[in-house]
Amino acid sequence: EMAVPPLVILLLNSTEKVAEEAALALDKIENDRKTEALIMLLRKGNLFSKKYALKNLAEGKKIKAVSYIGKLLRDDNEEIRELSIDALRQIGDPLSFRFLKKLLGDKNEKVLFLIIFALGESGDKGVASSIVKFLDHESQNIRKAAVWALSKMGYTNAIPRMAKMLKSDTSEIVREEIVRRFGLMGDDSVVSALLSAKVFDESANVRVYADWALADIPVNKKEMVLLRSTKDKNEALRGQAYLELGKTGNEKYFRLLKGAFLEDESELVRANIVEGLGFYKSAEAKSVLKSSLNEPETIMVRALDSLLRAAAIEDVDFALEMVQGRPSDNEYVRKIGVRILEKVYTDRVAPKTVLMTLCETIDVSPIEVKRSIVKCLGKIGDDSIIDFLEEKTARKESAIKEDIDLAVSNLKKKPK
């Protein structure tokens, strides 16, 4: 205790270097006399000592200092005002937030931002109505802070207002914040707004965040909204609703998706449905996907991606057929067949019959399919096919020589 007064004097009256050393010394002291000295510094100190006092009183959560810190919210120095706001936030006493609420009319944008942030962190819904008005503020940073604060408080009354902002606010960062917060709020009333944002928002970031937010909301909270949306007249919304239901992998939605695939006339909707079917592992789901390979390209490509996602050992024979150009000679179909084999035989050697079929297919394939097959052999093959590949190099297969060399190198590194 006896060390506190001389250290405070050094803090006030010495050069910057000595004051910093005095501050380091005071950091190691914790007693009531120090607390009283810090409060005195708030009233009579210089800039350095006031900043030091605010930092220490905040870290120590000294409730007895709240009323003194509150007076600094009107200080002429902007930095002191900002540090005072942060100190009151850290102390977190109800009196702290009463002081902060009085400053919601401050014209300084940075100060206002910090106050809204601090009040939001308090979780006190009692100040929510005072923060709602900032959803209309001219500054996008203030609108974003208001969205964050209201969601932190769990103030669901603001959801309809924020849902409208998601369609009308010109700021991308504000819309991003809304979709992120909607995902955390997890209320079924936000699902429709998130679905629309994912489909229609012009910002790719907003669409991605909306996708993540929808994934974070439990199935039982979004089921009814998604089912209603499958009847929407807008094909983009309708298709997205089917996709979201498919992503759950819940068997009770499978018949709905399959029926809609057969009946819906929209190519976009059907493309979304086959993507959703990729989250089912059943033979029936895969049968629908396989039958889609003769559909228009937008549907076919999504069906191929879904087959790859759901690939398992029982799909090997069909994958080999795809590589060989059946049921479609489309190059992308054949390359996806190769990737299915790579996925199924990850970290293990494929059976000889599979390897031989791939080897035999190289010569009758387009160049890009050839390259895919050779790379695949380097991953799922063994040393039994090294001679075959080296022979192809000797025959001056220049277009795929680099791929063959890499595949052979990979195979030689594998344990016998």
XYZ file of C-alpha atoms in Angstrom:
416
model
C 0.000 0.000 0.000
C 2.846 2.372 0.792
C 4.153 1.963 -2.775
C 0.964 3.298 -4.378
C 1.284 7.082 -3.695
C 4.862 7.512 -5.012
C 4.085 5.428 -8.079
C 1.002 7.544 -8.803
C 3.141 10.706 -8.498
C 5.616 9.256 -11.005
C 2.689 8.337 -13.259
C 1.505 11.946 -13.197
C 4.634 14.069 -13.216
C 7.437 12.147 -14.893
C 8.690 11.662 -18.426
C 6.842 9.177 -20.603
C 9.424 6.431 -20.024
C 9.312 6.769 -16.231
C 5.496 6.935 -16.289
C 5.384 3.694 -18.273
C 7.677 1.995 -15.723
C 5.485 3.285 -12.884
C 2.445 1.818 -14.668
C 4.177 -1.581 -14.942
C 4.909 -1.470 -11.234
C 1.316 -0.551 -10.369
C 0.134 -3.486 -12.475
C 1.674 -5.803 -9.892
C -0.199 -4.220 -6.991
C -3.806 -5.030 -6.108
C -5.426 -3.431 -3.068
C -8.100 -0.907 -2.076
C -5.595 1.938 -1.900
C -4.689 1.404 -5.540
C -8.382 1.393 -6.528
C -8.909 4.729 -4.746
C -5.811 6.127 -6.433
C -7.073 5.065 -9.867
C -10.434 6.713 -9.242
C -8.583 9.900 -8.207
C -6.668 9.734 -11.512
C -9.981 9.674 -13.410
C -10.809 13.024 -11.864
C -7.426 14.787 -11.761
C -5.023 12.836 -13.924
C -3.415 13.679 -17.239
C -4.185 11.843 -20.486
C -1.709 9.011 -19.877
C -2.813 8.379 -16.294
C -6.538 8.525 -17.164
C -6.027 5.931 -19.910
C -4.088 3.737 -17.495
C -6.758 4.094 -14.793
C -9.595 3.228 -17.191
C -7.778 0.130 -18.422
C -7.076 -1.176 -14.916
C -10.474 -0.394 -13.452
C -12.140 -2.135 -16.412
C -9.963 -5.245 -16.166
C -10.573 -5.395 -12.417
C -14.333 -4.854 -12.930
C -14.336 -2.214 -10.198
C -18.028 -1.441 -9.754
C -17.285 1.412 -7.317
C -15.616 3.294 -10.205
C -18.683 3.228 -12.483
C -20.112 6.602 -11.511
C -16.708 8.280 -11.999
C -16.183 6.611 -15.375
C -19.687 7.705 -16.388
C -18.655 11.357 -16.014
C -15.853 10.816 -18.566
C -18.418 9.944 -21.247
C -18.654 13.726 -21.822
C -14.865 14.278 -21.814
C -13.488 16.579 -24.508
C -10.937 13.946 -25.532
C -12.462 11.436 -27.949
C -10.054 8.655 -26.967
C -11.012 9.023 -23.291
C -14.681 8.837 -24.210
C -14.127 5.659 -26.230
C -12.068 4.031 -23.464
C -14.745 4.993 -20.924
C -17.428 3.268 -23.002
C -15.312 0.129 -23.247
C -14.564 0.211 -19.514
C -18.254 0.424 -18.640
C -18.940 -2.445 -21.039
C -16.305 -4.634 -19.376
C -17.480 -3.844 -15.845
C -21.002 -4.772 -16.928
C -22.859 -3.324 -13.938
C -26.499 -2.228 -14.546
C -25.483 1.339 -13.679
C -22.876 1.146 -16.468
C -25.532 0.471 -19.059
C -27.761 3.253 -17.742
C -24.900 5.695 -18.371
C -24.376 4.292 -21.862
C -28.042 4.442 -22.785
C -28.021 8.199 -22.160
C -25.434 8.601 -24.926
C -27.497 6.973 -27.683
C -28.044 10.442 -29.119
C -24.297 11.070 -29.587
C -23.424 12.456 -33.025
C -19.971 10.840 -33.170
C -20.343 7.679 -35.281
C -17.502 5.761 -33.635
C -18.768 6.570 -30.138
C -22.292 5.592 -31.128
C -21.024 2.317 -32.616
C -19.224 1.423 -29.367
C -22.272 2.261 -27.250
C -24.603 0.091 -29.364
C -22.049 -2.730 -29.234
C -21.762 -2.431 -25.443
C -25.533 -2.346 -24.932
C -25.953 -5.356 -27.205
C -23.413 -7.317 -25.218
C -25.370 -6.573 -22.056
C -28.237 -8.716 -23.371
C -30.709 -6.326 -21.752
C -33.889 -6.308 -23.853
C -34.984 -3.213 -21.960
C -32.847 -1.044 -24.247
C -33.855 -2.867 -27.439
C -36.562 -0.394 -28.361
C -33.970 2.395 -28.177
C -31.652 0.512 -30.549
C -34.296 -0.473 -33.129
C -34.398 3.094 -34.432
C -30.758 2.776 -35.543
C -31.782 0.198 -38.154
C -32.660 3.288 -40.235
C -29.403 5.137 -39.550
C -27.600 6.632 -42.548
C -24.351 4.888 -41.625
C -24.062 1.262 -42.699
C -21.744 0.580 -39.743
C -24.367 1.811 -37.279
C -27.094 -0.250 -38.990
C -24.829 -3.299 -38.834
C -24.115 -2.681 -35.125
C -27.842 -2.349 -34.424
C -28.556 -5.675 -36.168
C -25.812 -7.353 -34.128
C -26.990 -5.845 -30.829
C -30.669 -6.748 -31.321
C -29.819 -10.336 -32.232
C -27.447 -10.581 -29.252
C -30.352 -9.548 -27.036
C -32.590 -12.134 -28.689
C -35.042 -9.381 -29.548
C -37.301 -11.318 -31.944
C -39.681 -8.349 -32.343
C -37.079 -6.856 -34.696
C -37.092 -9.864 -37.056
C -39.838 -8.554 -39.430
C -38.024 -5.225 -39.705
C -34.680 -6.899 -40.459
C -36.338 -9.255 -42.958
C -37.508 -6.192 -44.918
C -34.000 -4.723 -44.722
C -32.657 -7.931 -46.243
C -34.590 -7.067 -49.396
C -34.163 -3.297 -49.407
C -30.888 -2.317 -47.683
C -28.309 -1.187 -50.229
C -25.337 -2.144 -48.047
C -23.876 -5.602 -48.591
C -22.238 -5.659 -45.151
C -25.590 -4.937 -43.472
C -27.319 -7.732 -45.386
C -24.451 -10.098 -44.553
C -24.855 -9.289 -40.869
C -28.605 -9.893 -41.009
C -28.300 -13.371 -42.548
C -25.534 -14.340 -40.119
C -27.611 -13.209 -37.151
C -30.747 -14.904 -38.478
C -28.886 -18.205 -38.497
C -27.923 -17.762 -34.848
C -31.411 -16.683 -33.796
C -32.771 -19.955 -35.221
C -36.382 -18.790 -35.292
C -38.722 -20.292 -37.908
C -39.806 -16.774 -38.842
C -36.398 -16.121 -40.461
C -36.413 -19.145 -42.800
C -38.445 -17.530 -45.566
C -36.211 -14.434 -45.569
C -33.053 -16.565 -45.684
C -34.446 -18.677 -48.515
C -35.197 -15.544 -50.555
C -31.751 -14.104 -49.819
C -30.059 -17.308 -50.943
C -31.962 -17.264 -54.232
C -32.245 -13.593 -55.119
C -29.545 -11.515 -53.380
C -27.114 -9.957 -55.852
C -24.167 -10.495 -53.488
C -22.424 -13.883 -53.605
C -21.291 -13.381 -49.998
C -24.828 -12.814 -48.784
C -26.004 -15.929 -50.638
C -23.239 -18.010 -49.044
C -23.979 -16.687 -45.556
C -27.686 -17.366 -46.110
C -26.841 -20.945 -47.062
C -24.797 -21.401 -43.880
C -27.533 -19.799 -41.791
C -30.178 -22.164 -43.189
C -27.919 -25.119 -42.390
C -27.593 -23.916 -38.771
C -31.351 -23.853 -38.182
C -32.745 -27.177 -36.868
C -34.945 -29.152 -39.270
C -38.011 -28.953 -37.064
C -37.752 -25.144 -37.064
C -37.691 -24.793 -40.863
C -39.717 -27.778 -42.068
C -43.110 -26.078 -42.419
C -41.705 -23.023 -44.201
C -39.781 -25.186 -46.679
C -42.797 -27.387 -47.373
C -44.933 -24.297 -48.059
C -42.225 -22.939 -50.348
C -42.314 -26.082 -52.529
C -45.712 -24.764 -53.701
C -44.387 -21.299 -54.553
C -45.069 -20.035 -58.060
C -41.489 -18.814 -58.397
C -39.442 -21.739 -59.738
C -36.196 -20.537 -58.133
C -37.750 -20.476 -54.647
C -39.564 -23.739 -55.273
C -36.393 -25.486 -56.394
C -34.371 -24.132 -53.484
C -36.973 -25.366 -51.011
C -36.731 -28.899 -52.438
C -32.944 -28.723 -52.236
C -33.009 -27.624 -48.593
C -35.333 -30.528 -47.744
C -33.011 -32.907 -49.567
C -30.009 -31.632 -47.611
C -31.557 -32.945 -44.409
C -31.192 -36.514 -45.741
C -34.462 -37.315 -43.998
C -36.201 -40.281 -45.663
C -39.648 -38.793 -45.091
C -38.918 -36.159 -47.765
C -37.592 -38.618 -50.371
C -40.999 -39.462 -51.877
C -41.800 -35.763 -52.090
C -38.580 -35.057 -54.019
C -38.968 -38.059 -56.302
C -42.578 -37.176 -57.124
C -41.693 -33.551 -57.821
C -38.850 -34.634 -60.111
C -41.305 -36.630 -62.204
C -44.079 -34.023 -62.203
C -42.546 -30.535 -62.070
C -42.116 -28.993 -65.527
C -39.359 -26.579 -64.506
C -35.828 -27.588 -65.498
C -34.419 -25.404 -62.721
C -36.594 -27.077 -60.094
C -35.676 -30.567 -61.307
C -31.976 -29.644 -61.294
C -32.265 -28.583 -57.644
C -34.103 -31.796 -56.814
C -31.380 -34.055 -58.226
C -28.831 -32.087 -56.208
C -30.948 -32.719 -53.115
C -31.142 -36.439 -53.926
C -27.353 -36.582 -53.606
C -27.798 -36.458 -49.834
C -29.552 -39.855 -49.887
C -27.495 -43.055 -50.058
C -30.309 -45.424 -51.027
C -30.331 -47.451 -54.245
C -33.679 -45.880 -55.164
C -32.244 -42.373 -54.943
C -29.252 -43.378 -57.042
C -31.569 -44.957 -59.590
C -33.296 -41.597 -60.095
C -29.910 -39.908 -60.439
C -28.661 -42.451 -62.977
C -31.796 -41.996 -65.060
C -31.067 -38.250 -65.113
C -27.876 -38.631 -67.159
C -29.901 -38.325 -70.368
C -31.677 -35.185 -69.172
C -30.775 -31.623 -70.299
C -27.273 -30.521 -69.259
C -28.332 -28.396 -66.259
C -30.000 -31.458 -64.721
C -27.350 -33.937 -65.866
C -24.446 -32.002 -64.329
C -26.187 -31.691 -60.953
C -27.096 -35.402 -61.070
C -23.442 -36.302 -61.704
C -22.279 -34.184 -58.780
C -24.866 -35.919 -56.595
C -23.747 -39.385 -57.732
C -20.197 -38.434 -56.805
C -21.294 -37.187 -53.375
C -23.215 -40.396 -52.618
C -20.664 -42.796 -54.195
C -20.024 -46.125 -52.453
C -18.484 -49.519 -53.301
C -21.711 -50.783 -54.848
C -21.454 -48.069 -57.514
C -18.184 -49.341 -59.012
C -19.754 -51.251 -61.936
C -21.862 -48.263 -62.959
C -18.839 -45.965 -62.630
C -16.882 -48.230 -64.990
C -19.748 -48.047 -67.477
C -19.664 -44.250 -67.219
C -15.913 -44.235 -67.912
C -16.512 -46.367 -71.017
C -19.142 -43.985 -72.348
C -22.342 -45.597 -71.166
C -25.114 -44.504 -70.764
C -23.736 -41.261 -72.241
C -20.586 -40.523 -74.225
C -20.496 -37.054 -72.654
C -16.939 -36.239 -71.538
C -18.047 -34.869 -68.175
C -20.033 -38.050 -67.478
C -16.940 -40.161 -68.183
C -14.689 -38.006 -65.978
C -17.147 -38.183 -63.084
C -17.077 -41.981 -63.448
C -13.297 -41.799 -62.941
C -13.683 -39.577 -59.881
C -16.199 -41.993 -58.358
C -13.609 -44.768 -58.627
C -10.995 -42.524 -57.011
C -13.369 -41.762 -54.148
C -14.388 -45.402 -53.587
C -10.805 -46.659 -53.594
C -9.239 -43.818 -51.626
C -6.151 -45.085 -49.734
C -6.444 -48.611 -51.130
C -5.700 -50.525 -54.321
C -8.581 -51.270 -56.676
C -9.222 -54.884 -57.780
C -7.349 -56.112 -60.877
C -10.585 -56.237 -62.903
C -11.160 -52.521 -62.295
C -7.557 -51.619 -63.147
C -7.577 -53.680 -66.347
C -10.873 -52.146 -67.484
C -9.434 -48.679 -67.005
C -6.254 -49.613 -68.887
C -8.256 -50.986 -71.813
C -10.388 -47.827 -71.926
C -7.491 -45.394 -72.320
C -7.003 -45.969 -76.047
C -10.658 -45.411 -76.934
C -11.163 -42.252 -74.879
C -10.928 -38.504 -75.670
C -7.693 -36.866 -74.532
C -9.104 -35.271 -71.336
C -10.700 -38.573 -70.311
C -7.381 -40.342 -71.029
C -5.598 -37.942 -68.691
C -8.198 -38.485 -65.961
C -7.866 -42.281 -66.250
C -4.057 -42.194 -66.086
C -4.113 -39.932 -62.997
C -6.679 -42.256 -61.416
C -4.469 -45.317 -62.079
C -1.638 -43.530 -60.299
C -3.860 -43.203 -57.228
C -5.745 -46.509 -57.068
C -3.353 -48.840 -58.934
C -0.338 -50.933 -57.911
C 3.003 -51.917 -59.435
C 1.295 -54.494 -61.681
C 0.350 -51.773 -64.178
C 3.662 -49.910 -64.229
C 4.902 -51.873 -67.267
C 1.667 -51.150 -69.110
C 1.991 -47.412 -68.505
C 5.699 -47.303 -69.356
C 4.957 -49.126 -72.595
C 2.518 -46.365 -73.524
C 5.274 -43.823 -72.897
C 7.613 -45.797 -75.141
C 4.960 -45.601 -77.857
C 5.345 -41.819 -77.677
C 1.959 -40.995 -76.195
C 3.201 -37.405 -75.991
C -0.147 -35.850 -75.089
C -0.347 -37.831 -71.849
C 3.379 -38.530 -71.259
C 3.607 -36.113 -68.320
C 0.525 -37.669 -66.703
C 1.918 -41.202 -67.235
C 5.295 -40.254 -65.730
C 3.580 -38.821 -62.647
C 1.319 -41.876 -62.278
C 4.299 -44.267 -62.558
C 6.219 -42.210 -59.996
C 3.281 -42.441 -57.575
C 2.955 -46.203 -58.090
C 6.656 -46.822 -57.465
C 6.394 -45.001 -54.128
C 3.598 -47.284 -52.904
C 4.526 -50.171 -50.575
C 4.570 -53.595 -52.241
